[in-house]
Amino acid sequence: MDTALPSYTATTAEAPAYNADAPDALPAYNASAASAQPSAFVPAAGIDDKVPNHFKFNDQYVKVQVMPSELQAHLVLLGAFHRLREEVRTLKGVKADIPMEPDERYSVFLQRAVYRFEQWAVRMISTGEDGEDEAMGEPRRLTPNEVPPLDVMMVWHTYMLNPRTYYEDCLRKLPGLVKIGSFPLLQLAESIDQETLLPHPSSESRVAAFSSLTGQSFDPPTNTTSEETVTLFCPSCSEANSIPWITYKGDGYAQRAFACACAHCQFEFSRETLGVRKFFEDMENCMRDPDKYFLANTVVDYQDGTPVDPIFSKGLSWNVLSLREGLNPIRPEVLAKKIGWTMKSVEEYCRKGVLGKRNRPAIDTPRQLNIILAAYHHPGPFSMDLASAAIRQMGFVEKMVGLGFTEPGRWEDDNDTLTRCVVRYHHFLELMVVSPGTYVVPTLVPDHDDKVNQGALSDAYDKTAEAWKERFGVPYSVCGCLPPLKAMDISGGSGGGLSLFSKKGKSKAALEKPFENARPDLISPSDAVADQTHPSDHYAVAIMNPAEANMAQAQVRRRELAKRAKELEKNIEKGKASQWSEVMQKRATDHTPSFLCPVRYGISQGDCTALSGGGLRGNFSAGECCKANGLDGLCIALYDQARGGPLDSLRFIALMHDDMEMAKALGMSKTAVLGVIGAGPGGGRSNNVFMW
């Protein structure tokens, strides 16, 4: 067990004094400045004292990105989210008029929470705001009356865990949220009682503001009855319809089989139809004001997260939609009559603009188009299924609850754990900086927000463990998951860098021998913290009934782990293994390793776990639509390449159309273009938007 950590001093960290002329040097962390805004959230005493004000990445000093007090505030919110979920699932003291299983009840609750978040974001935060003006200036703090109810906070939190999608959606349709900046952890944690994890009583003005502007009750609707309705506008005639959230038939708006007929025109519509209407509305806007409105997933670069030049967003949108200059706007319902009311018909229409003369049935819909169309599989201004994403995120929340991280008073006498989390997180970032282009796999602390093939995760975890050991001199994880042996056999080298923790302690696994730990700020042999270093896989998607080839992949991984365990045992018997290896061998017994669930699969859209939320077991929850990253009917697990960006998608279109003028304007040489497209037929596009 590690002993208490010494307090941080500037001398220990060897951080330079701030110099305005030195671009790599950052000012020291100023606690008083950081808490200049009034805050009722009271973190544990001294919880931030042992964190340095800088970390050093490749000879550059980087300011601390997160403090332990912020982690504590985050955990308070996660605990409150989990408590709310259990309240909804158990429904104690309330008799539901339509019986539902706990998970189904929570799914209904999430659909309503997403709708309430939409009303809050559109009516309270973005009302009357101009997007261009909102994106400028310093981020502002929510006013007391703007702080949303707990269920809305939870959806907002989930949304921001997908930063590229969130940022682009805010730029396109939710400009008021841009001005808020990052998720206000401390401010929102103020509204939660740390002892009970229940929201503090809300002021009358806060309740009145939310209710009057959103048309919703302030308290989260933990129980939904068949009498409660939502107003939806018919995608065909645009008339308002009052739709029940749930029905005995299971076709209410919050249920999986939602479908209804318009009370005015008798048009039958579903969530898919509402998503198609959203597509046609965006298409009309692109025609009406092409310099301001663009299709989803055409604005922000997928790699660096910054907006591309608007000319590229316009060009990509217009090419996908087969638009041309001088075309008058067309009403959405007119477009629907021409193209069709299904996403399949929309896909077929857009394929012509993307593939040109290469649009043949045998050619799969390119991922560049699937990325765009994924945003239109559901209604609302959001480019992702927030309800499914919230289900997926709850898997991680449950792990935090299981570790005891959300228990009231957990951090009063323990500052070391969250300090170590912060230090590990920054060293994880350093590993990413020094290994550009390499996928590194986090442990539960730190965690991530990607959705990746587990086969790729297992390989990447092995490489991460090796790189971590090589750079920092200590194991990456000691939970019981066995990495390659060269990432385990450690003799206790210094590993370099700052050590904030005491360097010696005792481990029962080491038979009471003095345990040499060169980096107690990064790792501990204590059994109490072992599970915190378990590889994070909660964003991977596991599928029931995987194919035979997929099971074989998992079996190969099992054999590899068994081989590692056998070799490790031999090394220990011969006295060649380090103390860390003995710790890992002990914990590997009866430990469930990560990345053994096969996920490569072939499916039809009706079986997609993102759209149905079903077909999942274990620690895995609903993922997003496979069409967002992969090809029609195939999971992204088969296609782990980088997503590219709007500019890359335009280059792809230029190749498909043999458009040399467009390719040249996009920086592609004639030789490169011909090398990819071969001797295909020419495809001049004199009416193309790219009249450079």
XYZ file of C-alpha atoms in Angstrom:
692
model
C 0.000 0.000 0.000
C 1.350 3.403 -0.894
C 1.850 5.888 1.892
C 0.599 9.459 1.833
C 1.661 11.668 -1.033
C 3.848 14.711 -0.445
C 2.450 18.097 -1.403
C 3.475 19.447 -4.771
C 6.184 22.086 -4.922
C 7.384 24.020 -7.936
C 10.928 22.831 -7.304
C 9.915 19.193 -7.455
C 8.097 19.637 -10.736
C 10.923 21.588 -12.341
C 8.360 23.739 -14.137
C 9.683 27.082 -15.406
C 8.319 30.385 -14.226
C 5.759 31.840 -16.604
C 7.272 33.925 -19.365
C 5.022 35.635 -21.892
C 7.776 35.350 -24.478
C 8.094 31.583 -24.056
C 5.225 29.968 -25.996
C 5.742 26.545 -24.425
C 5.591 27.801 -20.849
C 2.183 28.126 -19.221
C 1.161 30.110 -16.123
C 0.977 28.299 -12.812
C -2.364 26.944 -11.683
C -4.154 29.617 -9.671
C -6.741 28.167 -7.307
C -8.292 31.527 -6.556
C -8.659 32.364 -10.232
C -10.144 28.953 -10.993
C -12.843 29.469 -8.382
C -13.576 33.094 -9.219
C -17.138 32.164 -10.103
C -19.312 31.609 -7.011
C -19.722 27.911 -6.319
C -21.660 25.949 -3.722
C -19.918 22.695 -4.635
C -17.416 21.935 -1.877
C -14.734 19.421 -2.890
C -12.900 17.297 -0.358
C -10.302 19.235 1.614
C -6.859 19.244 -0.022
C -7.979 17.119 -2.968
C -6.107 19.321 -5.494
C -2.970 19.915 -3.414
C -0.743 17.212 -4.866
C -1.318 17.862 -8.561
C 1.427 19.789 -10.382
C 0.488 22.828 -12.397
C 2.268 21.503 -15.516
C 3.052 18.264 -17.276
C 5.832 17.883 -19.810
C 5.073 16.398 -23.231
C 8.006 16.148 -25.643
C 9.914 18.954 -23.919
C 6.850 21.212 -23.872
C 5.028 22.201 -20.703
C 1.286 21.614 -20.819
C -1.123 23.080 -18.297
C -3.151 20.616 -16.249
C -6.300 19.767 -18.192
C -8.430 18.491 -15.311
C -8.229 18.664 -11.526
C -9.255 16.036 -8.931
C -11.976 18.376 -7.640
C -13.529 18.344 -11.108
C -13.403 14.545 -11.118
C -15.160 14.555 -7.760
C -17.865 16.866 -9.119
C -18.215 14.611 -12.169
C -18.625 11.558 -9.957
C -21.334 13.318 -7.948
C -23.257 13.842 -11.191
C -22.694 10.243 -12.308
C -23.956 9.032 -8.959
C -27.058 11.198 -9.321
C -27.643 9.870 -12.854
C -27.376 6.301 -11.602
C -29.735 6.956 -8.709
C -32.260 8.467 -11.119
C -31.979 5.438 -13.394
C -32.661 3.041 -10.529
C -35.633 5.126 -9.437
C -37.110 4.838 -12.928
C -36.389 1.127 -13.276
C -37.849 0.140 -9.894
C -40.732 2.617 -9.869
C -41.253 2.168 -6.139
C -44.582 3.302 -4.748
C -46.104 3.922 -8.198
C -48.458 1.652 -10.109
C -47.937 1.815 -13.869
C -51.028 1.509 -16.039
C -49.049 -0.333 -18.732
C -46.726 -3.034 -17.318
C -43.157 -2.799 -18.599
C -39.867 -4.468 -17.808
C -37.357 -2.237 -15.943
C -35.113 -1.733 -18.991
C -38.092 -0.925 -21.210
C -39.342 1.583 -18.643
C -35.934 3.255 -18.580
C -35.833 3.339 -22.375
C -39.167 5.191 -22.417
C -37.844 7.583 -19.809
C -34.770 8.313 -21.945
C -36.875 9.077 -25.018
C -38.761 11.633 -22.980
C -35.524 12.997 -21.499
C -34.116 13.535 -25.000
C -37.277 15.403 -25.994
C -37.070 17.549 -22.829
C -33.406 18.289 -23.563
C -34.348 19.376 -27.078
C -36.987 21.762 -25.722
C -34.502 23.186 -23.192
C -31.703 23.613 -25.741
C -33.911 25.150 -28.427
C -36.343 27.230 -26.383
C -34.284 28.280 -23.350
C -30.689 28.402 -24.567
C -30.870 29.083 -28.312
C -34.033 31.168 -28.561
C -33.538 34.260 -30.678
C -29.789 33.781 -30.907
C -27.739 34.250 -34.020
C -25.338 31.352 -34.458
C -22.490 33.450 -35.832
C -22.638 35.899 -32.938
C -23.059 33.143 -30.370
C -19.871 31.405 -31.437
C -17.837 34.503 -30.632
C -16.565 35.744 -27.293
C -15.891 34.052 -23.970
C -18.088 31.150 -22.832
C -20.797 32.246 -20.454
C -22.088 30.667 -17.274
C -25.631 29.363 -17.139
C -27.927 31.658 -15.211
C -29.502 30.039 -12.107
C -32.832 29.712 -13.917
C -31.192 28.055 -16.948
C -29.755 25.140 -14.951
C -31.825 22.200 -16.246
C -33.456 19.293 -14.366
C -31.407 16.181 -13.696
C -32.670 14.134 -16.652
C -31.842 16.971 -19.051
C -28.367 17.243 -17.510
C -27.855 13.523 -18.129
C -28.736 13.758 -21.829
C -26.580 16.880 -22.226
C -23.680 15.047 -20.568
C -24.091 12.104 -22.958
C -24.245 14.437 -25.960
C -20.991 16.171 -25.043
C -19.209 12.824 -24.770
C -19.424 12.835 -28.576
C -17.593 16.141 -29.030
C -17.334 16.314 -32.823
C -21.013 15.554 -33.334
C -22.001 17.912 -30.522
C -19.895 20.772 -31.849
C -21.169 20.444 -35.412
C -24.791 20.167 -34.317
C -24.365 23.290 -32.196
C -22.885 25.190 -35.137
C -25.678 24.049 -37.454
C -28.783 24.064 -35.266
C -28.112 24.813 -31.573
C -26.031 27.998 -31.531
C -26.890 28.898 -27.946
C -25.032 25.852 -26.647
C -21.830 26.989 -28.351
C -21.730 29.999 -26.059
C -21.932 27.792 -22.948
C -18.596 26.203 -23.842
C -17.555 23.048 -22.024
C -19.852 21.060 -19.768
C -20.204 23.100 -16.529
C -19.347 20.290 -14.117
C -18.930 22.359 -10.981
C -22.012 24.482 -11.589
C -24.247 21.482 -12.252
C -22.804 19.555 -9.302
C -23.916 22.470 -7.104
C -27.505 21.398 -7.698
C -26.890 17.896 -6.258
C -26.824 16.971 -2.554
C -23.532 15.091 -2.147
C -24.874 12.989 0.716
C -28.102 11.764 -0.892
C -27.282 12.282 -4.593
C -30.708 13.876 -4.925
C -31.213 17.284 -6.529
C -31.440 20.196 -4.120
C -34.907 21.788 -3.981
C -35.270 24.124 -6.955
C -36.240 27.763 -6.635
C -39.694 28.798 -7.768
C -38.207 31.008 -10.473
C -36.096 28.163 -11.858
C -39.086 25.819 -12.000
C -41.280 28.500 -13.575
C -38.668 29.427 -16.192
C -38.194 25.828 -17.338
C -41.905 25.034 -17.403
C -42.998 28.203 -19.175
C -40.328 28.107 -21.871
C -40.264 24.354 -22.585
C -43.874 23.430 -21.891
C -42.607 20.591 -19.685
C -42.889 19.922 -15.969
C -39.645 20.578 -14.111
C -39.482 17.226 -12.321
C -38.280 14.322 -14.507
C -41.186 12.088 -15.615
C -40.067 8.916 -13.847
C -43.409 7.264 -14.602
C -45.135 7.461 -17.985
C -48.820 6.662 -18.466
C -50.834 6.014 -21.594
C -52.644 9.336 -21.124
C -49.493 11.450 -21.538
C -48.879 12.735 -25.042
C -46.377 14.615 -27.171
C -47.119 16.965 -30.065
C -45.642 15.825 -33.371
C -46.017 17.468 -36.757
C -46.973 15.275 -39.664
C -44.020 15.002 -42.066
C -46.393 15.160 -45.033
C -48.909 17.911 -44.232
C -47.096 19.591 -41.303
C -50.211 19.570 -39.109
C -49.905 18.979 -35.364
C -50.788 15.566 -33.941
C -51.159 14.590 -30.281
C -49.366 11.245 -29.907
C -49.246 9.081 -26.740
C -45.787 8.322 -25.393
C -46.767 4.693 -24.741
C -49.617 2.410 -25.785
C -50.684 -1.129 -24.955
C -49.771 -2.092 -28.536
C -46.205 -0.818 -28.081
C -46.455 1.771 -30.858
C -46.260 4.957 -28.747
C -43.675 7.595 -29.620
C -41.294 6.410 -26.878
C -41.622 2.761 -27.868
C -39.725 0.686 -30.383
C -42.599 0.050 -32.782
C -43.788 3.661 -33.000
C -46.174 4.281 -35.901
C -49.273 6.402 -36.360
C -51.580 7.932 -38.965
C -51.908 11.699 -39.223
C -55.278 12.858 -37.885
C -55.548 15.364 -40.760
C -54.219 13.696 -43.924
C -54.085 10.039 -42.782
C -50.420 9.812 -43.801
C -48.757 6.988 -41.861
C -45.428 7.948 -40.365
C -42.739 6.581 -38.047
C -39.420 7.680 -36.611
C -37.796 6.852 -39.936
C -40.308 9.035 -41.778
C -39.664 11.923 -39.379
C -35.931 11.519 -40.001
C -36.524 11.596 -43.758
C -38.507 14.812 -43.321
C -35.506 16.264 -41.464
C -33.320 15.371 -44.446
C -35.671 17.090 -46.897
C -35.827 20.196 -44.686
C -32.031 20.387 -44.715
C -32.074 19.855 -48.470
C -34.512 22.751 -48.913
C -32.320 24.980 -46.720
C -29.260 24.074 -48.805
C -31.106 25.318 -51.881
C -32.510 28.425 -50.194
C -29.270 29.673 -48.588
C -26.337 27.480 -49.708
C -23.729 29.646 -47.985
C -25.314 29.192 -44.556
C -26.994 25.773 -44.483
C -25.264 22.420 -45.017
C -26.048 18.748 -44.565
C -25.125 16.995 -41.327
C -21.563 15.709 -41.000
C -20.224 18.070 -43.667
C -19.002 20.918 -41.451
C -16.464 19.664 -38.892
C -13.401 17.656 -39.857
C -13.592 14.171 -38.380
C -9.934 14.127 -37.327
C -9.023 17.503 -35.834
C -12.522 18.609 -34.813
C -12.387 22.036 -36.468
C -14.827 23.452 -39.044
C -13.658 23.198 -42.638
C -13.856 26.082 -45.078
C -17.592 26.680 -45.824
C -16.928 26.230 -49.542
C -16.112 22.580 -48.852
C -19.251 22.088 -46.747
C -21.295 23.688 -49.523
C -19.590 21.647 -52.212
C -20.034 18.359 -50.369
C -23.692 19.067 -49.582
C -24.450 20.100 -53.162
C -22.682 17.132 -54.694
C -24.506 14.684 -52.423
C -27.828 16.349 -53.257
C -27.065 16.721 -56.992
C -27.856 20.431 -56.821
C -26.835 23.144 -59.236
C -26.726 26.924 -59.314
C -30.021 28.689 -60.029
C -32.221 25.912 -58.635
C -35.176 27.319 -56.690
C -35.968 25.872 -53.225
C -38.416 22.971 -53.199
C -40.725 22.235 -50.289
C -39.889 19.082 -48.267
C -43.210 17.378 -49.025
C -42.626 17.971 -52.759
C -39.139 16.507 -52.495
C -40.614 13.484 -50.706
C -43.068 12.840 -53.523
C -40.174 12.889 -55.984
C -37.633 10.892 -53.964
C -39.620 8.809 -51.470
C -40.351 8.620 -47.740
C -37.792 5.945 -46.764
C -34.109 6.244 -45.945
C -33.448 3.616 -48.602
C -34.964 5.898 -51.258
C -32.933 8.833 -49.906
C -29.804 6.695 -50.071
C -30.505 5.676 -53.662
C -31.027 9.317 -54.640
C -27.785 10.465 -52.986
C -25.736 7.625 -54.453
C -26.161 9.225 -57.873
C -24.554 12.448 -56.682
C -21.671 10.673 -54.950
C -20.900 7.827 -57.362
C -21.880 9.423 -60.674
C -21.594 6.983 -63.562
C -20.178 4.381 -61.187
C -23.537 4.093 -59.426
C -24.274 0.425 -59.995
C -26.150 -2.044 -57.719
C -23.013 -4.133 -57.249
C -21.152 -1.188 -55.702
C -21.668 -0.690 -51.977
C -22.837 2.672 -50.739
C -19.592 4.459 -49.859
C -18.911 5.197 -46.217
C -18.534 8.891 -47.101
C -22.262 8.951 -47.835
C -23.221 6.654 -44.959
C -21.576 9.046 -42.511
C -23.852 11.837 -43.720
C -27.049 9.800 -43.899
C -26.534 8.356 -40.389
C -27.695 11.694 -38.964
C -31.120 11.302 -40.583
C -32.216 7.926 -39.223
C -34.049 9.606 -36.349
C -35.992 12.832 -35.777
C -34.872 15.948 -33.938
C -31.968 18.363 -34.424
C -29.379 15.862 -33.194
C -27.113 13.906 -35.534
C -26.978 10.898 -33.214
C -29.381 8.724 -31.265
C -29.024 10.276 -27.821
C -31.242 7.729 -26.072
C -29.083 4.818 -27.246
C -25.944 6.758 -26.377
C -27.263 7.356 -22.848
C -27.867 3.616 -22.431
C -24.313 2.921 -23.566
C -22.861 5.523 -21.214
C -24.705 4.036 -18.248
C -22.505 0.955 -18.588
C -19.530 3.102 -17.636
C -21.488 4.781 -14.830
C -22.258 1.369 -13.346
C -18.561 0.579 -13.309
C -17.877 3.788 -11.381
C -20.612 2.832 -8.930
C -19.126 -0.658 -8.641
C -15.728 0.833 -7.778
C -17.366 2.827 -4.993
C -16.409 6.115 -6.647
C -19.896 7.622 -6.296
C -20.473 6.792 -2.630
C -21.119 9.816 -0.376
C -17.994 10.843 1.529
C -15.773 8.565 -0.593
C -13.083 11.203 -1.084
C -12.970 12.813 2.356
C -9.963 10.745 3.468
C -8.555 9.724 0.085
C -6.921 12.321 -2.113
C -4.412 9.928 -3.669
C -6.785 7.952 -5.911
C -8.141 10.895 -7.889
C -4.677 12.471 -7.996
C -3.343 9.266 -9.544
C -6.261 9.321 -12.017
C -5.291 12.828 -13.110
C -1.618 11.925 -13.474
C -2.401 8.740 -15.419
C -4.730 10.696 -17.699
C -2.045 13.216 -18.600
C 0.512 10.473 -19.176
C -2.045 8.747 -21.395
C -2.270 11.986 -23.388
C 1.509 12.063 -23.564
C 1.511 8.539 -24.988
C -0.903 9.709 -27.664
C 1.316 12.692 -28.463
C 4.456 10.589 -28.860
C 2.595 7.893 -30.836
C 0.699 9.814 -33.530
C -1.562 7.679 -35.676
C -1.578 4.842 -33.114
C -4.766 3.847 -31.328
C -4.105 3.686 -27.591
C -6.587 1.949 -25.295
C -7.498 3.578 -21.980
C -8.240 1.880 -18.687
C -11.373 2.683 -16.703
C -9.472 5.718 -15.434
C -8.876 7.465 -17.793
C -11.751 6.519 -20.089
C -12.681 7.386 -23.680
C -15.645 7.952 -25.956
C -14.938 5.843 -29.020
C -16.757 2.785 -30.368
C -14.214 0.314 -31.699
C -13.990 -3.287 -32.845
C -12.924 -5.431 -29.872
C -10.443 -7.319 -32.013
C -8.729 -4.029 -32.752
C -9.042 -3.057 -29.082
C -7.250 -6.193 -27.865
C -4.332 -5.652 -30.234
C -4.178 -1.957 -29.427
C -4.285 -2.679 -25.687
C -1.246 -4.950 -25.999
C 0.651 -2.239 -27.848
C -0.472 0.398 -25.347
C 0.750 -1.722 -22.426
C 4.128 -2.231 -24.106
C 4.521 1.451 -24.963
C 3.511 2.516 -21.443
C 6.023 0.169 -19.808
C 8.778 1.261 -22.175
C 8.173 4.961 -21.625
C 7.253 5.096 -17.937
C 8.911 1.962 -16.524
C 5.856 0.510 -14.759
C 2.907 -1.666 -15.814
C -0.058 -0.047 -17.507
C -2.611 -2.272 -15.790
C -2.491 -4.644 -12.823
C -6.140 -5.734 -12.707
C -5.416 -9.282 -13.889
C -5.566 -8.822 -17.657
C -2.285 -10.181 -18.951
C -0.498 -8.016 -21.528
C 2.506 -9.314 -23.523
C 5.271 -10.533 -21.207
C 7.646 -7.713 -22.104
C 5.047 -5.342 -20.699
C 5.069 -7.259 -17.387
C 8.636 -8.339 -16.565
C 9.775 -5.151 -14.917
C 12.706 -4.874 -12.577
C 11.702 -1.494 -11.180
C 13.522 0.955 -13.456
C 13.108 4.648 -12.851
C 11.061 5.292 -15.972
C 11.852 8.990 -15.688
C 9.435 11.766 -14.887
C 8.034 13.247 -11.702
C 6.939 10.968 -8.857
C 4.353 12.509 -6.559
C 3.895 9.419 -4.381
C 6.175 7.688 -1.901
C 8.289 5.049 -3.652
C 8.056 2.137 -1.259
C 5.257 0.090 0.205
C 4.265 -3.500 0.828
C 2.243 -5.954 -1.216
C 0.993 -9.280 0.092
C 1.368 -10.603 -3.441
C 5.091 -10.016 -3.132
C 5.244 -12.168 0.030
C 5.827 -9.163 2.288
C 9.061 -8.264 0.515
C 9.663 -4.503 0.197
C 7.837 -3.512 -2.954
C 9.810 -1.228 -5.217
C 7.461 1.079 -7.128
C 9.281 3.646 -9.244
C 6.097 5.493 -10.216
C 3.481 5.363 -7.448
C 1.872 8.378 -9.083
C 0.957 6.105 -12.022
C 0.306 2.681 -10.503
C -0.150 0.951 -7.158
C 0.208 -2.721 -6.170
C -2.705 -2.342 -3.740
C -5.605 -4.748 -4.281
C -7.995 -1.911 -3.454
C -7.187 0.011 -6.635
C -6.477 -2.864 -9.035
C -9.865 -2.775 -10.784
C -9.353 0.897 -11.641
C -6.709 -0.165 -14.162
C -8.969 -2.632 -16.001
C -9.021 -1.922 -19.763
C -12.087 0.082 -20.729
C -14.332 -1.649 -23.246
C -17.751 -0.232 -22.461
C -18.008 1.459 -25.855
C -17.468 -1.732 -27.790
C -20.569 -3.502 -29.080
C -20.987 -7.237 -28.537
C -23.445 -9.139 -30.705
C -25.380 -12.277 -29.846
C -24.968 -15.322 -32.088
C -21.715 -14.257 -33.768
C -20.484 -15.998 -36.881
C -18.111 -18.964 -36.724
C -15.164 -16.885 -37.929
C -15.783 -14.397 -35.155
C -15.819 -17.096 -32.516
C -12.518 -18.318 -33.918
C -11.052 -14.857 -33.446
C -12.067 -14.879 -29.791
C -10.625 -18.375 -29.384
C -7.281 -17.220 -30.765
C -7.247 -14.504 -28.116
C -8.018 -17.029 -25.375
C -5.152 -19.259 -26.482
C -2.808 -16.284 -26.536
C -3.752 -15.321 -22.980
C -3.368 -18.918 -21.795
C 0.101 -19.017 -23.357
C 1.056 -15.797 -21.570
C -0.179 -17.178 -18.261
C 1.852 -20.367 -18.689
C 5.046 -18.499 -19.602
C 4.547 -16.111 -16.720
C 4.179 -19.008 -14.292
C 7.443 -20.526 -15.543
C 9.289 -17.250 -15.105
C 7.987 -16.896 -11.560
C 9.007 -20.472 -10.675
C 12.508 -19.794 -12.014
C 12.735 -16.534 -10.058
C 13.006 -14.457 -13.232
C 9.813 -12.492 -12.837
C 9.465 -9.097 -11.231
C 7.273 -8.254 -8.265
C 4.744 -6.741 -10.643
C 4.508 -10.042 -12.512
C 3.701 -11.876 -9.294
C 0.946 -9.383 -8.575
C -0.532 -9.858 -12.036
C -0.365 -13.643 -11.870
C -2.263 -13.669 -8.590
C -4.993 -11.414 -9.938
C -5.302 -13.230 -13.264
C -6.923 -16.163 -11.464
C -10.687 -16.002 -11.944
C -10.326 -12.596 -13.608
C -12.444 -11.958 -16.711
C -10.194 -10.419 -19.371
C -11.367 -7.737 -21.737
C -11.744 -8.013 -25.506
C -12.913 -11.621 -25.796
C -16.388 -10.957 -27.215
C -16.413 -11.242 -31.013
C -18.117 -8.315 -32.680
C -17.610 -8.747 -36.414
C -20.956 -9.577 -37.866
C -23.216 -9.248 -40.875
C -26.682 -7.863 -40.195
C -29.676 -6.360 -41.873
C -30.903 -2.947 -40.814
C -33.820 -4.457 -38.894
C -31.368 -6.314 -36.647
C -29.151 -3.290 -36.009
C -28.523 -2.928 -32.283
C -28.420 0.839 -32.638
C -31.926 1.031 -34.042
C -33.502 -1.642 -31.836
C -31.384 -1.431 -28.699
C -31.744 -5.196 -28.379
C -29.632 -8.282 -28.897
C -27.065 -7.306 -26.283
C -25.722 -9.014 -23.194
C -23.157 -8.469 -20.461
C -21.584 -5.049 -20.031
C -22.498 -3.813 -23.478
C -25.333 -1.503 -24.425
C -26.851 -0.106 -27.566
C -24.433 1.472 -29.997
C -24.959 3.954 -32.771
C -26.104 2.997 -36.246
C -23.578 0.902 -38.126
C -24.209 3.047 -41.202
C -22.460 5.937 -39.467
C -19.072 4.335 -39.945
C -19.422 1.201 -41.987
C -21.225 0.033 -45.101
C -24.882 -0.813 -45.541
C -25.642 -3.963 -43.575
C -22.135 -4.340 -42.158
C -20.741 -3.358 -38.795
C -17.890 -0.889 -38.432
C -15.986 -3.764 -36.826
C -15.043 -4.771 -40.356
C -13.851 -1.305 -41.281
C -11.535 0.257 -38.708
C -9.889 2.769 -41.015
C -9.923 6.486 -40.232
C -13.138 8.308 -41.086
C -11.473 11.071 -43.070
C -13.344 14.365 -43.342
C -15.474 16.593 -45.592
C -12.494 17.413 -47.788
C -11.612 13.723 -48.122
C -15.224 12.992 -49.079
C -15.080 15.635 -51.792
C -11.901 14.081 -53.161
C -13.662 10.729 -53.251
C -16.517 12.259 -55.250
C -14.012 13.796 -57.671
C -12.521 10.349 -58.225
C -15.912 8.745 -58.785
C -16.850 11.376 -61.377
C -13.433 11.542 -63.048
C -13.707 15.296 -62.446
C -10.154 16.546 -63.099
C -11.085 20.181 -62.570
C -12.562 19.454 -59.178
C -9.680 17.156 -58.217
C -7.142 19.826 -59.153
C -8.964 22.397 -57.048
C -8.837 19.964 -54.117
C -5.089 19.562 -54.405
C -5.021 16.213 -56.209
C -2.568 15.668 -59.038
C -3.716 14.222 -62.354
C -1.378 11.268 -61.894
C -2.870 10.502 -58.482
C -6.406 10.706 -59.780
C -5.765 8.473 -62.782
C -3.884 6.037 -60.583
C -6.994 5.518 -58.476
C -9.842 5.670 -60.971
C -8.040 3.929 -63.818
C -9.214 4.415 -67.372
C -12.889 4.952 -66.534
C -15.187 7.066 -68.691
C -14.902 10.822 -68.446
C -17.532 12.723 -66.562
C -17.413 16.462 -67.166
C -19.552 18.457 -64.732
C -19.964 21.931 -66.191
C -22.885 22.721 -63.883
C -21.028 21.620 -60.736
C -20.832 24.073 -57.848
C -17.040 23.894 -58.120
C -16.547 26.511 -60.831
C -13.090 27.401 -59.531
